[in-house]
Amino acid sequence: NIIRSEKFYTNAINDFHITDMQELTEDIRKAVQECSAKIGSDIEQVLLVLPAYNFKRFPLRSKVVTENGIVKKADIARAVSNSLHSTVDKDVMVVNPMIIKYNVNGITTRRLPEKELCNEVIVDIDLLCADVGVCYDYVSAVESSGVKVLDIVLNTYAVAKEAALFEESLLNPVIVLDVNRSCTYLSLLSKGKLVSTEIVFDGLNSLINRVYRSYSLPYNDIAKLVKYSTDFNSEYPDDIIYAWSEGGTTKTITTGMLNEAVEKPLNALCDKLVTMCKPIIDSGASIVISNEGRQMKMFEKVLSEKAGCEVKSYYPDTIGIRDPSYAALYGAFFVYRDKVLMNDLDVCCIDLLK
């Protein structure tokens, strides 16, 4: 169950790079204190979702000998633990080991082969890695705020996990577009694997800024207009969607005025994304839009027309977090749940005695 969901703003991050460590640490501390007060217990540990910057994947095969000729969860956990000792490039660190498949008695399966009879189990594992500097900076900022990091999860891995896209990619490739304000993550899933993640430093801000330069309105209000009121197919383009007073004069924005301001940068963003994905789209891939890009209905429509393939949007359907910007956060819980079940961990992140 979702007890509560909250969002907090910070000026200390720009394009996922931390620009002011001290300010970010203080912002996290205040957010933790406020959330602790609202749920009535002190938060002591947190799951940390990290940006998949400089993403690299290192596939490997880990073999373990079973005890008494029966596969146990402990054997699989040992195979995963052994894989973490593998060497990766110096500019990245292992964030998540992802089990791809198992081989038991010469038979390959994606299902956990618990209680199967065999002397040796082979586990194919992908080590999902991200920039070591970025990862350490985020962990340092969180732990400096007074809470411990329970585990770390890559944002693109978490989104694909929560949306069950790994299973979908077994038949045809899936391109996940995690569209944020300042950047967009392009992730390729194929045959149940997170093959690659690239970052385009362009997102909804290019649309929002275009409107902001034309009209003197609060930035957050413009963001809501762009996401929820843009409608190129509107039958009533002269309808007023926003009104305000400036210098004693009432000013308004209509649907048509908003469409005119947004159309060019939206087309440019979609053209850029389609150009990057074109070779994969031609191979039969589909596209899934997540994060804030999902909140803009015209984004899916324009992208679908330009890509010429199946394009769909995703958001969590769990009550309390039906907001596409929560997809990675919610997915992190599923990633960690698998780790808890595999290792029989007993975890509690809050102080139940207070």
XYZ file of C-alpha atoms in Angstrom:
354
model
C 0.000 0.000 0.000
C 1.119 3.561 -0.683
C 0.987 5.462 2.614
C 1.849 8.830 1.135
C 3.553 10.413 -1.873
C 5.224 13.809 -1.844
C 7.320 15.914 -4.220
C 9.951 18.452 -3.180
C 11.705 21.009 -5.360
C 15.452 21.694 -5.363
C 17.675 24.144 -7.237
C 20.784 22.070 -6.513
C 20.491 19.734 -9.535
C 20.869 20.688 -13.179
C 20.516 18.011 -15.883
C 20.865 15.415 -13.062
C 24.316 16.842 -12.157
C 24.570 18.129 -8.584
C 25.529 21.808 -8.684
C 25.412 22.553 -4.960
C 26.073 19.595 -2.648
C 25.385 21.514 0.547
C 22.061 22.890 -0.685
C 20.943 19.481 -1.936
C 21.837 17.836 1.362
C 19.813 20.438 3.234
C 16.853 20.038 0.858
C 16.898 16.264 1.383
C 17.101 16.691 5.158
C 14.062 18.993 5.148
C 12.122 16.625 2.887
C 12.877 13.639 5.138
C 11.861 15.584 8.243
C 8.589 16.709 6.678
C 7.712 13.222 5.438
C 8.638 11.694 8.817
C 6.264 14.099 10.533
C 3.435 13.305 8.113
C 3.702 9.512 8.498
C 4.309 9.714 12.227
C 7.627 7.820 12.275
C 11.266 8.748 11.712
C 12.620 7.714 8.309
C 16.022 6.091 8.791
C 16.750 4.435 5.416
C 15.722 5.148 1.838
C 15.880 3.610 -1.614
C 17.828 5.861 -3.970
C 17.015 6.050 -7.683
C 20.079 7.074 -9.712
C 20.268 8.579 -13.227
C 21.548 6.108 -15.833
C 24.277 8.494 -16.976
C 27.169 6.849 -18.827
C 25.217 3.586 -18.773
C 27.155 0.426 -19.543
C 26.140 -3.239 -19.491
C 28.526 -6.083 -18.758
C 27.041 -9.560 -19.437
C 28.592 -12.542 -17.681
C 27.891 -16.113 -16.633
C 28.129 -17.228 -13.022
C 28.331 -20.916 -12.077
C 27.654 -22.292 -8.603
C 27.642 -25.830 -7.233
C 24.455 -26.683 -5.375
C 24.364 -28.255 -1.943
C 22.830 -31.729 -1.760
C 22.020 -31.530 -5.474
C 19.013 -29.214 -5.005
C 18.790 -25.609 -6.178
C 18.024 -23.156 -3.374
C 17.539 -19.402 -3.377
C 20.832 -19.155 -1.496
C 22.620 -20.679 -4.500
C 21.239 -18.019 -6.827
C 22.092 -15.294 -4.313
C 25.647 -16.671 -4.198
C 25.885 -16.565 -7.999
C 24.787 -12.922 -7.992
C 27.220 -12.095 -5.185
C 30.085 -13.720 -7.097
C 29.267 -11.667 -10.189
C 29.789 -8.428 -8.246
C 33.497 -9.247 -7.985
C 33.877 -8.936 -11.771
C 35.913 -6.093 -13.192
C 34.136 -3.247 -14.990
C 35.416 -0.038 -16.579
C 36.966 2.420 -14.139
C 34.592 5.261 -15.042
C 31.493 3.309 -13.956
C 30.289 1.281 -10.995
C 27.878 -1.639 -10.744
C 24.477 -0.387 -9.627
C 22.205 -3.370 -10.309
C 22.983 -6.992 -11.193
C 20.111 -8.216 -13.374
C 19.431 -11.931 -13.717
C 18.634 -12.757 -17.344
C 18.130 -16.516 -17.277
C 19.122 -19.779 -15.605
C 20.561 -22.986 -17.033
C 19.708 -26.162 -15.154
C 20.577 -29.607 -16.534
C 21.086 -28.056 -19.965
C 17.634 -26.433 -19.973
C 17.364 -22.638 -20.115
C 14.625 -20.869 -18.181
C 13.759 -17.366 -16.966
C 11.877 -18.836 -14.001
C 13.666 -19.238 -10.673
C 14.661 -22.945 -10.643
C 14.166 -23.360 -6.898
C 14.047 -27.016 -5.726
C 15.210 -28.305 -9.108
C 17.526 -31.329 -8.916
C 21.008 -30.616 -10.285
C 24.631 -30.401 -9.178
C 25.395 -27.074 -10.862
C 23.320 -24.061 -11.851
C 24.467 -21.473 -14.386
C 23.116 -17.941 -14.072
C 23.379 -15.379 -16.884
C 23.688 -11.938 -15.314
C 23.945 -8.423 -16.718
C 25.838 -5.958 -14.558
C 24.077 -2.629 -15.077
C 26.500 0.220 -14.452
C 26.442 4.014 -14.339
C 28.900 6.866 -13.922
C 30.874 6.364 -10.727
C 31.183 10.084 -9.947
C 27.462 10.797 -10.335
C 26.522 7.762 -8.232
C 28.861 8.629 -5.378
C 27.715 12.258 -5.381
C 24.062 11.278 -4.983
C 24.779 8.715 -2.264
C 26.972 11.225 -0.436
C 24.265 13.905 -0.564
C 21.630 11.543 0.841
C 23.759 10.087 3.631
C 25.042 13.537 4.608
C 21.416 14.487 5.261
C 21.216 11.978 8.096
C 19.572 8.922 6.499
C 21.167 5.728 5.227
C 20.884 4.449 1.673
C 19.229 1.045 1.795
C 19.936 0.292 -1.858
C 20.437 2.040 -5.199
C 18.518 1.462 -8.438
C 19.004 2.853 -11.951
C 16.016 4.909 -13.096
C 15.664 3.272 -16.526
C 15.921 -0.231 -15.035
C 13.267 0.637 -12.453
C 10.823 1.972 -15.060
C 11.168 -1.122 -17.242
C 10.781 -3.382 -14.216
C 7.650 -1.694 -12.925
C 5.986 -1.574 -16.348
C 6.801 -5.243 -17.115
C 8.591 -4.160 -20.293
C 11.314 -6.828 -20.049
C 8.674 -9.478 -20.683
C 7.231 -7.441 -23.553
C 10.666 -7.128 -25.175
C 11.091 -10.901 -25.489
C 9.207 -10.873 -28.809
C 10.056 -7.420 -30.214
C 12.379 -4.610 -29.097
C 10.925 -1.864 -26.928
C 12.185 1.722 -26.818
C 11.447 3.483 -23.541
C 11.394 7.275 -23.672
C 11.643 8.650 -20.144
C 10.781 12.276 -20.922
C 11.758 14.760 -18.194
C 11.818 18.546 -18.135
C 15.490 19.018 -19.081
C 16.451 15.671 -20.619
C 15.085 12.463 -22.118
C 16.382 8.943 -21.467
C 16.232 6.644 -24.488
C 16.466 3.009 -23.389
C 16.484 -0.046 -25.639
C 15.038 -3.290 -24.305
C 15.487 -6.447 -26.313
C 15.108 -10.153 -25.485
C 14.462 -9.367 -21.848
C 17.567 -7.210 -21.444
C 18.279 -3.535 -20.893
C 20.651 -3.205 -23.832
C 21.481 0.509 -23.731
C 20.492 3.908 -22.402
C 21.319 7.232 -24.032
C 20.503 10.704 -22.766
C 19.241 13.560 -24.942
C 19.540 16.924 -23.222
C 16.175 18.061 -24.447
C 12.743 17.645 -22.923
C 9.555 19.455 -22.024
C 11.477 22.555 -20.969
C 11.985 23.432 -24.637
C 8.195 23.683 -24.968
C 7.626 25.391 -21.631
C 10.384 27.955 -22.239
C 8.892 28.857 -25.612
C 5.606 29.818 -23.946
C 7.423 31.474 -21.027
C 9.252 33.813 -23.393
C 5.951 34.894 -24.936
C 3.839 35.331 -21.813
C 4.746 36.630 -18.356
C 3.246 33.784 -16.345
C 4.448 31.634 -13.433
C 6.643 28.848 -14.772
C 4.697 26.040 -13.075
C 1.417 27.373 -14.476
C 2.881 27.312 -17.979
C 4.106 23.760 -17.450
C 0.567 22.663 -16.575
C -0.866 24.441 -19.613
C 1.656 22.798 -21.940
C 1.022 19.325 -20.552
C -2.734 19.401 -20.101
C -4.157 22.081 -22.418
C -2.214 21.694 -25.673
C -4.633 20.287 -28.234
C -3.905 20.574 -31.954
C -7.264 18.933 -32.740
C -9.389 21.270 -30.661
C -12.682 22.305 -32.249
C -12.653 25.474 -30.182
C -9.215 27.123 -30.634
C -10.577 30.463 -29.400
C -11.545 29.122 -25.986
C -9.751 30.948 -23.151
C -7.669 28.569 -21.042
C -5.842 31.099 -18.857
C -6.512 34.679 -17.774
C -4.512 37.090 -15.634
C -4.217 40.788 -14.870
C -1.165 42.808 -15.850
C -0.926 46.562 -15.285
C -4.657 46.822 -14.744
C -5.346 45.036 -18.040
C -6.864 41.577 -18.310
C -4.884 39.285 -20.589
C -5.780 35.831 -21.834
C -4.360 32.801 -23.589
C -6.509 30.697 -25.877
C -6.046 27.114 -26.986
C -4.975 28.344 -30.420
C -2.352 30.705 -28.985
C -0.887 27.903 -26.850
C -0.870 25.494 -29.794
C 0.957 28.017 -31.955
C 3.665 28.528 -29.330
C 4.143 24.815 -28.615
C 3.851 23.268 -32.089
C 7.328 24.089 -33.439
C 9.416 22.991 -30.406
C 7.264 19.870 -29.982
C 7.829 18.870 -33.597
C 11.553 19.550 -33.229
C 11.797 17.376 -30.093
C 9.855 14.515 -31.665
C 11.926 14.727 -34.879
C 15.122 14.485 -32.831
C 13.922 11.448 -30.890
C 12.609 9.646 -33.977
C 15.873 10.259 -35.857
C 17.855 8.651 -33.035
C 15.481 5.671 -32.822
C 14.814 5.187 -36.549
C 17.048 2.118 -37.164
C 15.485 0.299 -34.212
C 11.953 1.376 -35.152
C 12.520 -0.063 -38.644
C 13.364 -3.427 -37.043
C 9.877 -3.662 -35.550
C 10.280 -1.923 -32.212
C 7.500 -0.183 -30.306
C 7.824 2.936 -28.147
C 6.703 3.464 -24.557
C 6.558 6.991 -23.109
C 6.958 7.509 -19.376
C 7.550 10.303 -16.871
C 6.195 13.825 -17.572
C 6.061 13.199 -21.312
C 3.183 10.820 -20.549
C 1.195 13.718 -19.081
C 1.131 15.572 -22.404
C -1.432 13.843 -24.610
C -0.236 15.601 -27.775
C 3.281 14.286 -27.274
C 2.169 10.709 -27.852
C 0.079 11.708 -30.881
C 2.801 13.721 -32.640
C 5.489 11.139 -31.875
C 3.297 8.325 -33.193
C 2.678 10.157 -36.475
C 6.382 10.814 -37.007
C 7.664 7.395 -35.867
C 5.149 5.334 -37.814
C 5.108 2.605 -35.161
C 3.110 1.651 -32.096
C 3.490 4.328 -29.417
C 1.873 4.013 -26.010
C 2.148 5.783 -22.693
C 2.683 4.307 -19.265
C 1.944 5.381 -15.732
C 1.619 3.399 -12.470
C -1.971 2.312 -11.824
C -1.529 1.931 -8.066
C -3.706 4.232 -5.984
C -1.612 7.008 -4.453
C 1.003 7.251 -7.216
C -1.002 7.490 -10.429
C 1.511 9.957 -11.750
C 3.946 8.919 -14.513
C 6.780 10.845 -12.847
C 6.637 8.255 -10.036
C 7.281 5.286 -12.368
C 10.991 4.956 -11.565
C 10.442 5.455 -7.834
C 7.738 2.801 -7.729
C 9.803 0.458 -9.873
C 12.690 0.726 -7.408
C 10.524 -0.999 -4.798
C 9.949 -3.941 -7.156
C 13.674 -4.232 -7.852
C 14.461 -4.215 -4.146
C 11.587 -6.600 -3.361
C 13.223 -9.235 -5.590
C 16.474 -8.767 -3.658
C 14.673 -9.116 -0.326
C 12.926 -12.319 -1.410
C 16.109 -13.792 -2.871
C 18.179 -13.126 0.256
C 15.415 -13.551 2.881
C 16.105 -10.061 4.236
C 14.155 -8.446 7.069
C 14.048 -4.720 6.364
C 12.357 -1.775 8.044
C 13.221 1.789 7.016
C 11.375 3.660 9.777
C 11.689 3.785 13.544
C 8.607 1.925 14.758
C 9.352 2.709 18.417
C 8.791 6.459 18.027
